[in-house]
XYZ file of C-alpha atoms in Angstrom:
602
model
C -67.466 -28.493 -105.733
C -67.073 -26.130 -102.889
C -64.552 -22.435 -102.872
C -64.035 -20.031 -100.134
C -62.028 -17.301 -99.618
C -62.148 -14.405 -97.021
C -63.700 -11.019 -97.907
C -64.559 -8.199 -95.364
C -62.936 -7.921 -92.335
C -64.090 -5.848 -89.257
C -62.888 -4.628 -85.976
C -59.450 -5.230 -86.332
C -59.969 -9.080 -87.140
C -57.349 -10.857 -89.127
C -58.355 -14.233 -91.679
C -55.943 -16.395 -93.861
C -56.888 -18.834 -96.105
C -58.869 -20.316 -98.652
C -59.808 -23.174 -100.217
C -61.034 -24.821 -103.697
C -62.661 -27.719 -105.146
C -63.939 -29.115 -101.937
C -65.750 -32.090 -102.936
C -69.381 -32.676 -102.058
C -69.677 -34.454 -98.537
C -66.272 -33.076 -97.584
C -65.078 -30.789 -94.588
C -61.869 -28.278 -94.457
C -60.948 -27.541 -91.310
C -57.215 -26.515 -91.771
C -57.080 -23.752 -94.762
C -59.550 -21.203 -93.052
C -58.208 -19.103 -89.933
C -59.316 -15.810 -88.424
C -57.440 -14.440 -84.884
C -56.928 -10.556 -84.045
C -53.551 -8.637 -83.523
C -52.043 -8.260 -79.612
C -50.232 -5.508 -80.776
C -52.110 -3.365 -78.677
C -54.325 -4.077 -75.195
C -57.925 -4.092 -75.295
C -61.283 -5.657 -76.177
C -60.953 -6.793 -79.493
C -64.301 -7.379 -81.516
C -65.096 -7.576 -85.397
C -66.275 -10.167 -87.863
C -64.988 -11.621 -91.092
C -66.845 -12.299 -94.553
C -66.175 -16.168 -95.965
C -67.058 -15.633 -99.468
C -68.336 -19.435 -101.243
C -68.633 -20.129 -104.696
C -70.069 -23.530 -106.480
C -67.175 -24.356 -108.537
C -68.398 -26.960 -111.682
C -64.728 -27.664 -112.498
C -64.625 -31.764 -113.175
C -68.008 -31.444 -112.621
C -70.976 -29.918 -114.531
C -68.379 -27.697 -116.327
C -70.079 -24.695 -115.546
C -69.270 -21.415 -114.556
C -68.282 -20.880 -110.972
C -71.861 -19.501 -109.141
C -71.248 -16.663 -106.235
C -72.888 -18.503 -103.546
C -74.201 -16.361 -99.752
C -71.412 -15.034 -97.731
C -71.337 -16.672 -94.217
C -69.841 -13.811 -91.410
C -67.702 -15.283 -88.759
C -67.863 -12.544 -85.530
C -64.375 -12.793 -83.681
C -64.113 -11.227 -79.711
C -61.380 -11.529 -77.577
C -59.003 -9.192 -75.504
C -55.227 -8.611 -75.105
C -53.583 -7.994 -72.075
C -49.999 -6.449 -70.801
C -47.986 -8.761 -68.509
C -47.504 -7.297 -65.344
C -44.504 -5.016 -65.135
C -41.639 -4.550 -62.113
C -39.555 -1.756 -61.847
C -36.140 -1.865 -60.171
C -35.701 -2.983 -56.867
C -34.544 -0.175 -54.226
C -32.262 -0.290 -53.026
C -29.416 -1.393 -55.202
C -26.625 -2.160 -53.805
C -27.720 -3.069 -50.131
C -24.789 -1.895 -47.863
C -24.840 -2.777 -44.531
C -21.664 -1.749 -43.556
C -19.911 -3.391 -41.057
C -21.503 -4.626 -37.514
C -19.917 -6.790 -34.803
C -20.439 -10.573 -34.325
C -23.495 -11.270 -31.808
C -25.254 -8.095 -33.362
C -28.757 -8.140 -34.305
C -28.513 -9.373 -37.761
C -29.744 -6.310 -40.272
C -32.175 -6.430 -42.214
C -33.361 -4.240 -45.350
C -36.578 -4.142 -46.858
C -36.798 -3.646 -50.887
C -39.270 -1.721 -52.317
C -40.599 -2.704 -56.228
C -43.774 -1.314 -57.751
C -45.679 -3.180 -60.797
C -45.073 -0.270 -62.986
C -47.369 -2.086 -65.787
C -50.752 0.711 -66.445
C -53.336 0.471 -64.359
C -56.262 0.632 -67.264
C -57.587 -2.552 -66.821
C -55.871 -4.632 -69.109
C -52.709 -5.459 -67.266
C -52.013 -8.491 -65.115
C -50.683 -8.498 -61.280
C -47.142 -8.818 -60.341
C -46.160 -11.768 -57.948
C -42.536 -11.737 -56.259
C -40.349 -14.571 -54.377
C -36.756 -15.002 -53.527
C -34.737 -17.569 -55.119
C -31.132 -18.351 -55.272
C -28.636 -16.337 -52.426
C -25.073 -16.003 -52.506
C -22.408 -15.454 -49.966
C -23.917 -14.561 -46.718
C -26.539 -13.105 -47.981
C -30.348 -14.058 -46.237
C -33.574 -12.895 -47.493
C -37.409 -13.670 -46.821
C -40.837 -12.197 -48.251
C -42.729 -12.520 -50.792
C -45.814 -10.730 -52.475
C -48.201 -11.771 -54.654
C -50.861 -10.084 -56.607
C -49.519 -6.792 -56.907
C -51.789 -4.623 -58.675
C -50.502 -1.848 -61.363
C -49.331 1.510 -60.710
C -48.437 -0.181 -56.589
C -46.019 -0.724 -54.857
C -43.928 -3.358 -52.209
C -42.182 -1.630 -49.641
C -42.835 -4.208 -46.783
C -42.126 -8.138 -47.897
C -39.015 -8.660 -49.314
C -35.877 -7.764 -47.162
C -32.279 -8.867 -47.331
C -29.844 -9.309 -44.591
C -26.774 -11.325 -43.192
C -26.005 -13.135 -40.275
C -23.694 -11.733 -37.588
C -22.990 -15.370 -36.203
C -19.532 -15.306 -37.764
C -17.160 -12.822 -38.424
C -15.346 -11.835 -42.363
C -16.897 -10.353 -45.534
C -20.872 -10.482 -45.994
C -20.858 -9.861 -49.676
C -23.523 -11.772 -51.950
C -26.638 -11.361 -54.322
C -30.386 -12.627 -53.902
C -32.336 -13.516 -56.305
C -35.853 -11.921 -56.934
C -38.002 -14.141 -58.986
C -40.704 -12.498 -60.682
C -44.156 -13.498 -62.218
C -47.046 -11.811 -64.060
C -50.228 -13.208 -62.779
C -52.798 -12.960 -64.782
C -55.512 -13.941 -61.541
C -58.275 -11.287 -61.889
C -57.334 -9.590 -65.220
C -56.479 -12.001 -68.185
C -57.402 -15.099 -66.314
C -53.823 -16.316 -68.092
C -51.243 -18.801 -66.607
C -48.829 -16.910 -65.009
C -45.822 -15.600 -66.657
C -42.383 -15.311 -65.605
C -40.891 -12.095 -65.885
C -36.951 -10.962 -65.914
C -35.576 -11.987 -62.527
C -33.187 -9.296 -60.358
C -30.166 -9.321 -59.064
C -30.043 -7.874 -55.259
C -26.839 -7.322 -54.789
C -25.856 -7.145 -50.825
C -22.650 -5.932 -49.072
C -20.923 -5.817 -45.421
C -19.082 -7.107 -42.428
C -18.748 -8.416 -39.779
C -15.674 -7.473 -37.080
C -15.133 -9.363 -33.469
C -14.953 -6.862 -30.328
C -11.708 -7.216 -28.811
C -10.637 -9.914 -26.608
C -9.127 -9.393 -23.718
C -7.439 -11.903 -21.480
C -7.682 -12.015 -17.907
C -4.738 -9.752 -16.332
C -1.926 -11.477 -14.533
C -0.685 -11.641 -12.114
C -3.663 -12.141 -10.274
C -3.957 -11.629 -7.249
C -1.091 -9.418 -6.788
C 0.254 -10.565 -3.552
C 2.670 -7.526 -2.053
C 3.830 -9.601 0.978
C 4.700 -7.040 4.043
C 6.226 -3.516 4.055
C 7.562 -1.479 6.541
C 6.486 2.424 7.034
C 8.021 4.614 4.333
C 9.319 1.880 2.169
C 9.560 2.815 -1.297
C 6.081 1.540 -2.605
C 5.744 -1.510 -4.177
C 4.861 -1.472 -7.645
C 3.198 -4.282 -9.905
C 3.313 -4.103 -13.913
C -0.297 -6.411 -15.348
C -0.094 -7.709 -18.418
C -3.273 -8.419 -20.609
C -3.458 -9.581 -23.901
C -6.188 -8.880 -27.307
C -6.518 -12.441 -27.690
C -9.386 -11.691 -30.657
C -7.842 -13.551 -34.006
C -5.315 -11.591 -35.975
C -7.475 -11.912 -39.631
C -7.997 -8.194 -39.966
C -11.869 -8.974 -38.309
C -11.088 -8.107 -35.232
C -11.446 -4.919 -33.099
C -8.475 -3.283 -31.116
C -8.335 -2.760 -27.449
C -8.577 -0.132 -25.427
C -7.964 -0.259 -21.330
C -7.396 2.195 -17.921
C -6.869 1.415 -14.486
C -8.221 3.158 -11.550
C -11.160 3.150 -8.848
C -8.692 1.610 -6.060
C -10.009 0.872 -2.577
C -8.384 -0.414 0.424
C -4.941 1.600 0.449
C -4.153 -0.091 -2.631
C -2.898 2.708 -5.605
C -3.175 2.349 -9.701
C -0.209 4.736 -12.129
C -4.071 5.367 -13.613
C -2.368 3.897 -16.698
C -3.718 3.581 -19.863
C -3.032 1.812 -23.246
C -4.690 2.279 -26.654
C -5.460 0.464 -29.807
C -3.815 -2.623 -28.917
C -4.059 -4.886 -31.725
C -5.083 -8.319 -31.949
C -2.991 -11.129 -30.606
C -0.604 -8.349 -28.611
C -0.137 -8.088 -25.259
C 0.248 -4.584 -23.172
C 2.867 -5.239 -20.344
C 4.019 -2.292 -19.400
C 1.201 0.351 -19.223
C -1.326 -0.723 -16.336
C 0.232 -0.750 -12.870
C -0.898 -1.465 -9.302
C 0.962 -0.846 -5.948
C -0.129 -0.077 -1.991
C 0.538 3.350 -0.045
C 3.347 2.783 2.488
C 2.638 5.975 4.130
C 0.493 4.419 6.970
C 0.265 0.774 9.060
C -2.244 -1.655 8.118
C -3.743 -3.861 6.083
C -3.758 -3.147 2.069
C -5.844 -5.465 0.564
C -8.489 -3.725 -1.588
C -9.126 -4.162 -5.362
C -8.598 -1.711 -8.759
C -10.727 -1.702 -11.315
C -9.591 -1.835 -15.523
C -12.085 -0.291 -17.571
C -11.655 -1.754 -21.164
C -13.182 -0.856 -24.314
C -13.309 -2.470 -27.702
C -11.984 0.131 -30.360
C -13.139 -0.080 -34.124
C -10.467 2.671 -35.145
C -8.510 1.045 -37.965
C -10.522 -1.769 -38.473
C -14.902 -1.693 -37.961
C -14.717 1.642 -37.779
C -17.567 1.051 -35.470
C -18.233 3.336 -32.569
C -16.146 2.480 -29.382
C -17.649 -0.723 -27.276
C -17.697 -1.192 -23.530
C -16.272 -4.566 -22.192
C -16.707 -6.125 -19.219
C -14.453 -4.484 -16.552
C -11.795 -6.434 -14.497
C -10.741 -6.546 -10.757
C -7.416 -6.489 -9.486
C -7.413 -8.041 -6.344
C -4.487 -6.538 -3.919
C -3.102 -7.618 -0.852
C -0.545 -6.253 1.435
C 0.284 -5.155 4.746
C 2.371 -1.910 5.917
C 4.058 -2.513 9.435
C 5.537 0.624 11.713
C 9.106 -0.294 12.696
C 9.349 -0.074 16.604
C 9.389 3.327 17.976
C 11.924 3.537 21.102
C 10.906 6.062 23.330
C 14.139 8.353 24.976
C 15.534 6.532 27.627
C 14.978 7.620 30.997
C 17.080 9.069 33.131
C 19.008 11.388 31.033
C 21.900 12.451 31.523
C 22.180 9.919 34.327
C 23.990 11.918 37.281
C 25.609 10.100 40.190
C 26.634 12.504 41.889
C 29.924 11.798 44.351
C 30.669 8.174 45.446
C 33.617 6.856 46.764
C 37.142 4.843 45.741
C 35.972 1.368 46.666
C 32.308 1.901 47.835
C 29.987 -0.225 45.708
C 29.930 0.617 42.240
C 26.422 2.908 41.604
C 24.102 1.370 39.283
C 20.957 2.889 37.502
C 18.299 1.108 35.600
C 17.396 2.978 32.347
C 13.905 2.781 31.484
C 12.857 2.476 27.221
C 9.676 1.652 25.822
C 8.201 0.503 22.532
C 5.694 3.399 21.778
C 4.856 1.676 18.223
C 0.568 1.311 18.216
C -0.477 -1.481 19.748
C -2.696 -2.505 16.690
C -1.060 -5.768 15.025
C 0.638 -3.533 12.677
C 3.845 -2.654 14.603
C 7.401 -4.470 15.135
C 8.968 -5.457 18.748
C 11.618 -3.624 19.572
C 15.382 -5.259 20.792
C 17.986 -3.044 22.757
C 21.344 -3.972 24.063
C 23.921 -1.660 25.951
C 27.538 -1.429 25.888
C 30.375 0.831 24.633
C 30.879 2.687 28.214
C 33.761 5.133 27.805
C 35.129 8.012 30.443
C 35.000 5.537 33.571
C 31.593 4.297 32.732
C 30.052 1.075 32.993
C 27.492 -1.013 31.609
C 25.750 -4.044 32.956
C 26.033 -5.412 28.912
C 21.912 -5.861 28.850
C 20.195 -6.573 26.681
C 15.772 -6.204 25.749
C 14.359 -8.580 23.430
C 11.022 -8.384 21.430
C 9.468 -5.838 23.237
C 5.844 -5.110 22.481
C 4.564 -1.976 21.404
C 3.035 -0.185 23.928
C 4.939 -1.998 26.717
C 8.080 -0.971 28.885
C 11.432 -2.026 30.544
C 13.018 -0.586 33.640
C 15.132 -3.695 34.728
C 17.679 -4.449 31.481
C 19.689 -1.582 30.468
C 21.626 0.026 33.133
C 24.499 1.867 33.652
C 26.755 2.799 36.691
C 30.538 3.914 37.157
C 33.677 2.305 38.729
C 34.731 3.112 41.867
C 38.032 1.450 41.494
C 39.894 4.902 41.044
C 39.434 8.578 42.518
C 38.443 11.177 39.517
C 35.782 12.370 37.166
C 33.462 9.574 35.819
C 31.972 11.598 32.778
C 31.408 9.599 29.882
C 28.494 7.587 27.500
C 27.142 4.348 26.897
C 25.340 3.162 23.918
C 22.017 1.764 23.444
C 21.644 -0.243 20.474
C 18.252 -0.245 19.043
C 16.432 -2.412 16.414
C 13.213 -3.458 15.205
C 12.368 -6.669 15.008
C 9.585 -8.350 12.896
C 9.397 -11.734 14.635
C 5.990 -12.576 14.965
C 4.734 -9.591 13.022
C 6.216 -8.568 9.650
C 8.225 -11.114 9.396
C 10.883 -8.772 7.719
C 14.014 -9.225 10.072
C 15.889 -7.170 11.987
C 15.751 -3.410 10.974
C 18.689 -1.131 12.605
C 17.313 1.830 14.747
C 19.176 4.821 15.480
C 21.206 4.325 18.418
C 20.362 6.438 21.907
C 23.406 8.091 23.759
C 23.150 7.503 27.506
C 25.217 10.598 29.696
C 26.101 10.011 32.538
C 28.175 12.083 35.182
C 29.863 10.825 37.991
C 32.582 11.406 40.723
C 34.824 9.095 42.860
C 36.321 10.887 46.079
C 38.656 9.371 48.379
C 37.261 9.353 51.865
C 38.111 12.054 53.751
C 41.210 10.963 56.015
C 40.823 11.787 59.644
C 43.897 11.581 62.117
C 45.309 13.221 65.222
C 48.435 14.479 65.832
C 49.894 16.685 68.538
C 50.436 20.290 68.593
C 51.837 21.652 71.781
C 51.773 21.049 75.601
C 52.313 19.099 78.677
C 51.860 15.743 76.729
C 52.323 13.304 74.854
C 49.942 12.119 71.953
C 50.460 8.273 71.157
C 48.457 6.532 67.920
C 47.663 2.863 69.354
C 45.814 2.256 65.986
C 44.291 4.477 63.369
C 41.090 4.663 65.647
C 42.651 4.599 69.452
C 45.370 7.405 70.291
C 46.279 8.158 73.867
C 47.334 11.658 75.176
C 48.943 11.209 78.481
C 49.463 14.212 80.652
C 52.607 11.855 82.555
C 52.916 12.567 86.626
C 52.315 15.694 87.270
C 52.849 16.739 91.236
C 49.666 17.716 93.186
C 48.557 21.212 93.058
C 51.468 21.997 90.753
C 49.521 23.847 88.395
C 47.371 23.157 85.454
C 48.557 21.578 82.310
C 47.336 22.174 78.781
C 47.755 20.001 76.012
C 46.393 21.097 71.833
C 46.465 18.355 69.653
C 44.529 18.230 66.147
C 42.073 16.793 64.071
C 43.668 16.547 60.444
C 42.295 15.939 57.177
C 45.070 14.280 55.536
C 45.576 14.837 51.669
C 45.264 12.754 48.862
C 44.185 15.039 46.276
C 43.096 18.378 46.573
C 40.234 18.037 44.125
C 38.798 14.674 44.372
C 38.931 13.767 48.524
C 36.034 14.782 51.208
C 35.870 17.299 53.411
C 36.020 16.598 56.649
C 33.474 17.306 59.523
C 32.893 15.713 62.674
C 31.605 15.954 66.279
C 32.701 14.947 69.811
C 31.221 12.870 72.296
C 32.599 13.935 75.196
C 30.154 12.784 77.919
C 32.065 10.463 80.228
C 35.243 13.174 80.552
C 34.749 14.284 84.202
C 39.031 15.114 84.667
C 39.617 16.981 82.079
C 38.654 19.842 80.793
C 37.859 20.091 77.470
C 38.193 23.560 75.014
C 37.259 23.664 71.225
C 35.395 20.300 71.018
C 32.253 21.449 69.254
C 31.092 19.983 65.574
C 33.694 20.811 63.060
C 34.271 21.376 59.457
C 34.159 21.315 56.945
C 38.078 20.592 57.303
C 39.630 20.572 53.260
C 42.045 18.022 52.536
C 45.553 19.030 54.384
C 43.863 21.181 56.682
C 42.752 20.506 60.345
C 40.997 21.658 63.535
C 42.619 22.248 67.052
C 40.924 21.465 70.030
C 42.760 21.283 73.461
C 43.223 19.166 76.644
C 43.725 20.917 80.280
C 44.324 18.855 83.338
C 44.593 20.281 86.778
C 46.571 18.771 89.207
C 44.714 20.165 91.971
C 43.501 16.776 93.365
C 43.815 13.917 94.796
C 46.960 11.935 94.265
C 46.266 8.763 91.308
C 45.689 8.277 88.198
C 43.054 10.429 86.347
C 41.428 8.547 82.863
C 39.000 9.421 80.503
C 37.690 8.721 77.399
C 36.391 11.015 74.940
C 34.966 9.960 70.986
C 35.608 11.898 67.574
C 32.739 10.828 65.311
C 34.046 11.974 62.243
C 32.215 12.281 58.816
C 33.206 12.220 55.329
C 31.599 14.932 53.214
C 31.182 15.812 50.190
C 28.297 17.737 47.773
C 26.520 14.663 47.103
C 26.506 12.793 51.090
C 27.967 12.542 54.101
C 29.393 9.356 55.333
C 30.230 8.500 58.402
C 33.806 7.060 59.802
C 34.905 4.975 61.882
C 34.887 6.737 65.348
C 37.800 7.777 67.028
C 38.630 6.888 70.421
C 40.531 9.424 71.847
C 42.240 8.295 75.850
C 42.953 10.753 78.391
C 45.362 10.066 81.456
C 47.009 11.228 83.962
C 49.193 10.673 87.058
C 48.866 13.007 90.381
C 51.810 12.872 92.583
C 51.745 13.137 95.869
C 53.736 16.223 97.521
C 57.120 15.225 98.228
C 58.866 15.034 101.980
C 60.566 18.089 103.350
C 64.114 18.130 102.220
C 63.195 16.665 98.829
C 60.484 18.845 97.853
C 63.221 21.883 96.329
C 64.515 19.274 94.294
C 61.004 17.921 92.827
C 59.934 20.456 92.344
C 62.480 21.457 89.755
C 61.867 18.799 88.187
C 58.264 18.723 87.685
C 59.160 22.401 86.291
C 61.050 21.303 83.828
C 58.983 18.587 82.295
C 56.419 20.925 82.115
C 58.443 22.945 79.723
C 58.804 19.710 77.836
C 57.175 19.327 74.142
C 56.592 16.342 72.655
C 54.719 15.761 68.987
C 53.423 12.882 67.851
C 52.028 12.404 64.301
């Protein structure tokens, strides 16, 4: 029968086993085994003695007989799996972005760290399993030893949402041995990328209100009208949200800002009390324009993220500023009438005002009314209504004085003045400061002519207050010549407010008298008068002498003269003829003595 047994060994080759008695016609194919040690890498080549011996036991009995060796010549080759180093980076921090951001993204580097000597496989890597929020793509394959990755595997998280963006990724790893050992691949350790960050909304903010602001109307120099806007950070209150900055300013079209401000305004809290908008009431017009709020999300507190412009917002304004009416002086002033008389017709004048607002749809009409006369002054009680700027009245107001007593007529009237928004504003009635009319004035009595006799050969008869008679009686023929004075009085009613009198004579159709003194007169003060006189001559023709003469008298005074009625003034007188012989002694004497006669009439 058949032993073996292994003897020599070689090149690092390893054998086990033996076997005995193996009976003729037999095979062993389990007891003998050779292999080499992976201990170390490399080629490994050697051989291995079988030693056989012819073994006669339960056979010929004989002695076992040493038969020739056989050498079995083992080759093969070990090979390192592929090795990866640690992933860099480790953590991943992303910190934290805002929601709509590009999503980051990180590359990792890892190197197959296994020796590059020729007997060391490739590394392969792929992502598997992700946590969180974590993303992740890439892969390499075939990476070579002593290289590096630096450019296929990257991590990231999606900004779509906001909140923590913590997780892990999972790098699966492989030694391929494609190229080197030509062994299935191997899978290697896996690694744990582990990823961190956040993600934070911008602030929110709601539209302002109100919106528009609607001022209504306004008059010149009003205190301005103010408006307080409220806006809200409407982001979520979950500690992912940003806080809110916002200014006001940039206004147009006469419309003004406080160029207010608020800060860090947290989510879900409204600001009503910093941001303001208002119009300028220093000029007329229109006021509609627009401000502008500048707003800002702010990461203080929360992101920590640099500050981020928002879109702006516009304040839309309207308003309108109106001028109240703008009475011009009145005109005359002071208002003089000068001297009028008791009973003439009361003197009126017409007081001209006008509305000197602009004409430009941005100014009130202006109402006046006049009354409160005092000192002997009168009104006419007018009134203007809604007068246009830019327009006039000389027929409403006036003023005048009453004639109804003799005196001084100094005193005021009142013109009541208001603007009215009718048609314009719409804001009412606004008071004005009342204008002061003066006026000055005088009411004489008429100066008061009359005649009355003075001395002479007549007698002076009033037939009515325009007709007297002076009648020179019988006088004998060529007795003499008889003179009459009579005068021309200004009687008195009161020495300060009465006319003077003046006057003139028409004496034209006296042709039997002569006349002395009876030239224009005056003027004659109240009480005082002015003494013509009356001669008749008797040298004529017995019969009666008549004629007429006219006083045209005129009341006077600083401010006119006004005629009177005339005075008709009758002159008359008898010639006698001589008387008989006998009788003439005794006529005589008598016409003597009436010619020492006086008679006065007043």
């Amino acid at each position: 029968k058949l032993d073996a047994a292994f003897g020599t060994l070689t090149g690092g080759t390893t054998a086990s086993g033996s076997f005995n008695l193996l009976a003729p016609g037999a095979a062993n194919s389990s007891s003998l085994a050779v292999g080499f040690s992976t201990a170390t890498v490399g080629n490994k080549s050697g051989t291995a003695a079988i030693l056989l011996t012819s073994d006669g036991t339960g056979t010929s009995g004989l002695a076992n007989t040493s038969l020739a060796s056989q050498i079995v010549n083992v080759t093969g080759s070990v090979f390192r799996l592929a090795s990866a180093s640690a992933h860099t980076p480790e953590p991943v921090n992303f910190g934290n972005r805002h929601v709509g951001d590009a999503a980051p993204s990180q590359l990792l580097t890892l190197s197959n760290t296994a020796a590059n000597d020729g007997f060391s496989e490739k590394l392969d890597g792929l992502f598997g399993t992700l946590t969180g929020s974590v993303t992740a793509s890439g892969s390499f394959n075939l990476l070579t030893p002593g290289a590096a990755d630096s450019t296929s595997l990257s991590v990231g998280f999606s900004t779509a949402t906001v909140g923590n963006k913590s997780g892990t990724a999972t790098i699966l790893l492989t030694s391929n041995g494609t190229g080197t050992s030509g062994l299935s691949n191997t899978s290697l350790a896996s690694q744990i990328v582990n990823v961190t960050g956040s993600v934070f909304r911008l602030a929110s903010p709601s539209a302002h209100t109100p919106e528009p602001v609607t001022f209504g109307n306004f008059h010149v120099g009003d205190a301005a009208p103010s408006q307080l806007l409220s806006i809200t950070n409407s982001a979520a209150n979950d500690t992912f949200s940003e806080k809110l900055d916002a200014t006001i300013g940039s206004a147009t079209g006469g419309v003004t800002t406080n160029a207010g401000s608020f800060n860090l305004l947290g989510a879900s809290l409204t600001n009503s009390s910093s941001l303001s908008v208002g119009i300028s009431t220093s000029s007329a017009g229109s006021k509609n324009g627009t401000a502008t709020i500048t707003l800002t999300s702010n990461g203080t507190g929360t992101s920590g993220l640099a500050n981020t412009s928002l879109a702006s917002q516009i304040v839309n304004v309207t308003g309108s500023v109106f001028r109240l009416a703008a009475p011009s002086a009145h005109t005359p002033e002071p208002v003089n009438f000068g001297i009028t008389h008791v009973g003439a017709a009361a003197p009126s004048q017409a007081l001209t005002l006008a509305n000197t607002a602009a004409s430009d749809g941005f100014s009130e009409k202006l109402n006046a009314s006049i009354g409160s006369p005092t000192g002997g002054v009168t009104t006419n009680g007018g009134t203007i209504t809604q007068l246009t700027p830019g327009s006039s009245n000389s027929t409403a107001l006036s003023v005048g004085i009453s004639t109804g007593t003799r005196g001084n007529k100094n005193g005021t009237a009142s013109i009541s003045l208001t603007s009215d928004g009718t048609g314009t504003s719409s804001l009412g009635l606004t008071s004005l400061t009342s204008q002061t009319v003066n006026v000055t004035g005088q009411v004489n009595e008429f100066a008061q002519p009359v005649l009355f006799f003075k001395s002479g050969a007549a007698t002076l008869t009033m037939n009515s207050a325009t007709l007297f008679t002076l009648n020179f009686g019988t006088v004998a023929q060529n007795s003499g010549s008889f003179l009459a004075s009579f005068g021309v009085r200004n009687t008195l009613l009161d020495s300060t407010f009465q006319d003077d009198l003046r006057g003139t004579f028409n004496t034209s159709t006296v042709a039997n008298f002569t006349l002395g003194g009876f030239t224009a007169f005056g003027p004659i003060t109240p009480g005082l008068a002015f003494d013509p006189d009356v001669t008749f001559s008797s040298a004529r023709a017995p019969g009666t002498y008549s004629d007429s003469l006219f006083l045209n008298p005129v009341s006077s005074n600083s401010s006119s003269l006004s005629p009177l009625s005339a005075i008709q003034l009758n002159l008359t007188a008898n010639v006698a003829p001589v008387p008989e012989p006998g009788t003439a002694t005794l006529l005589l004497s008598g016409l003597g003595l009436l010619c020492l006669r006086r008679r006065r009439v007043h």
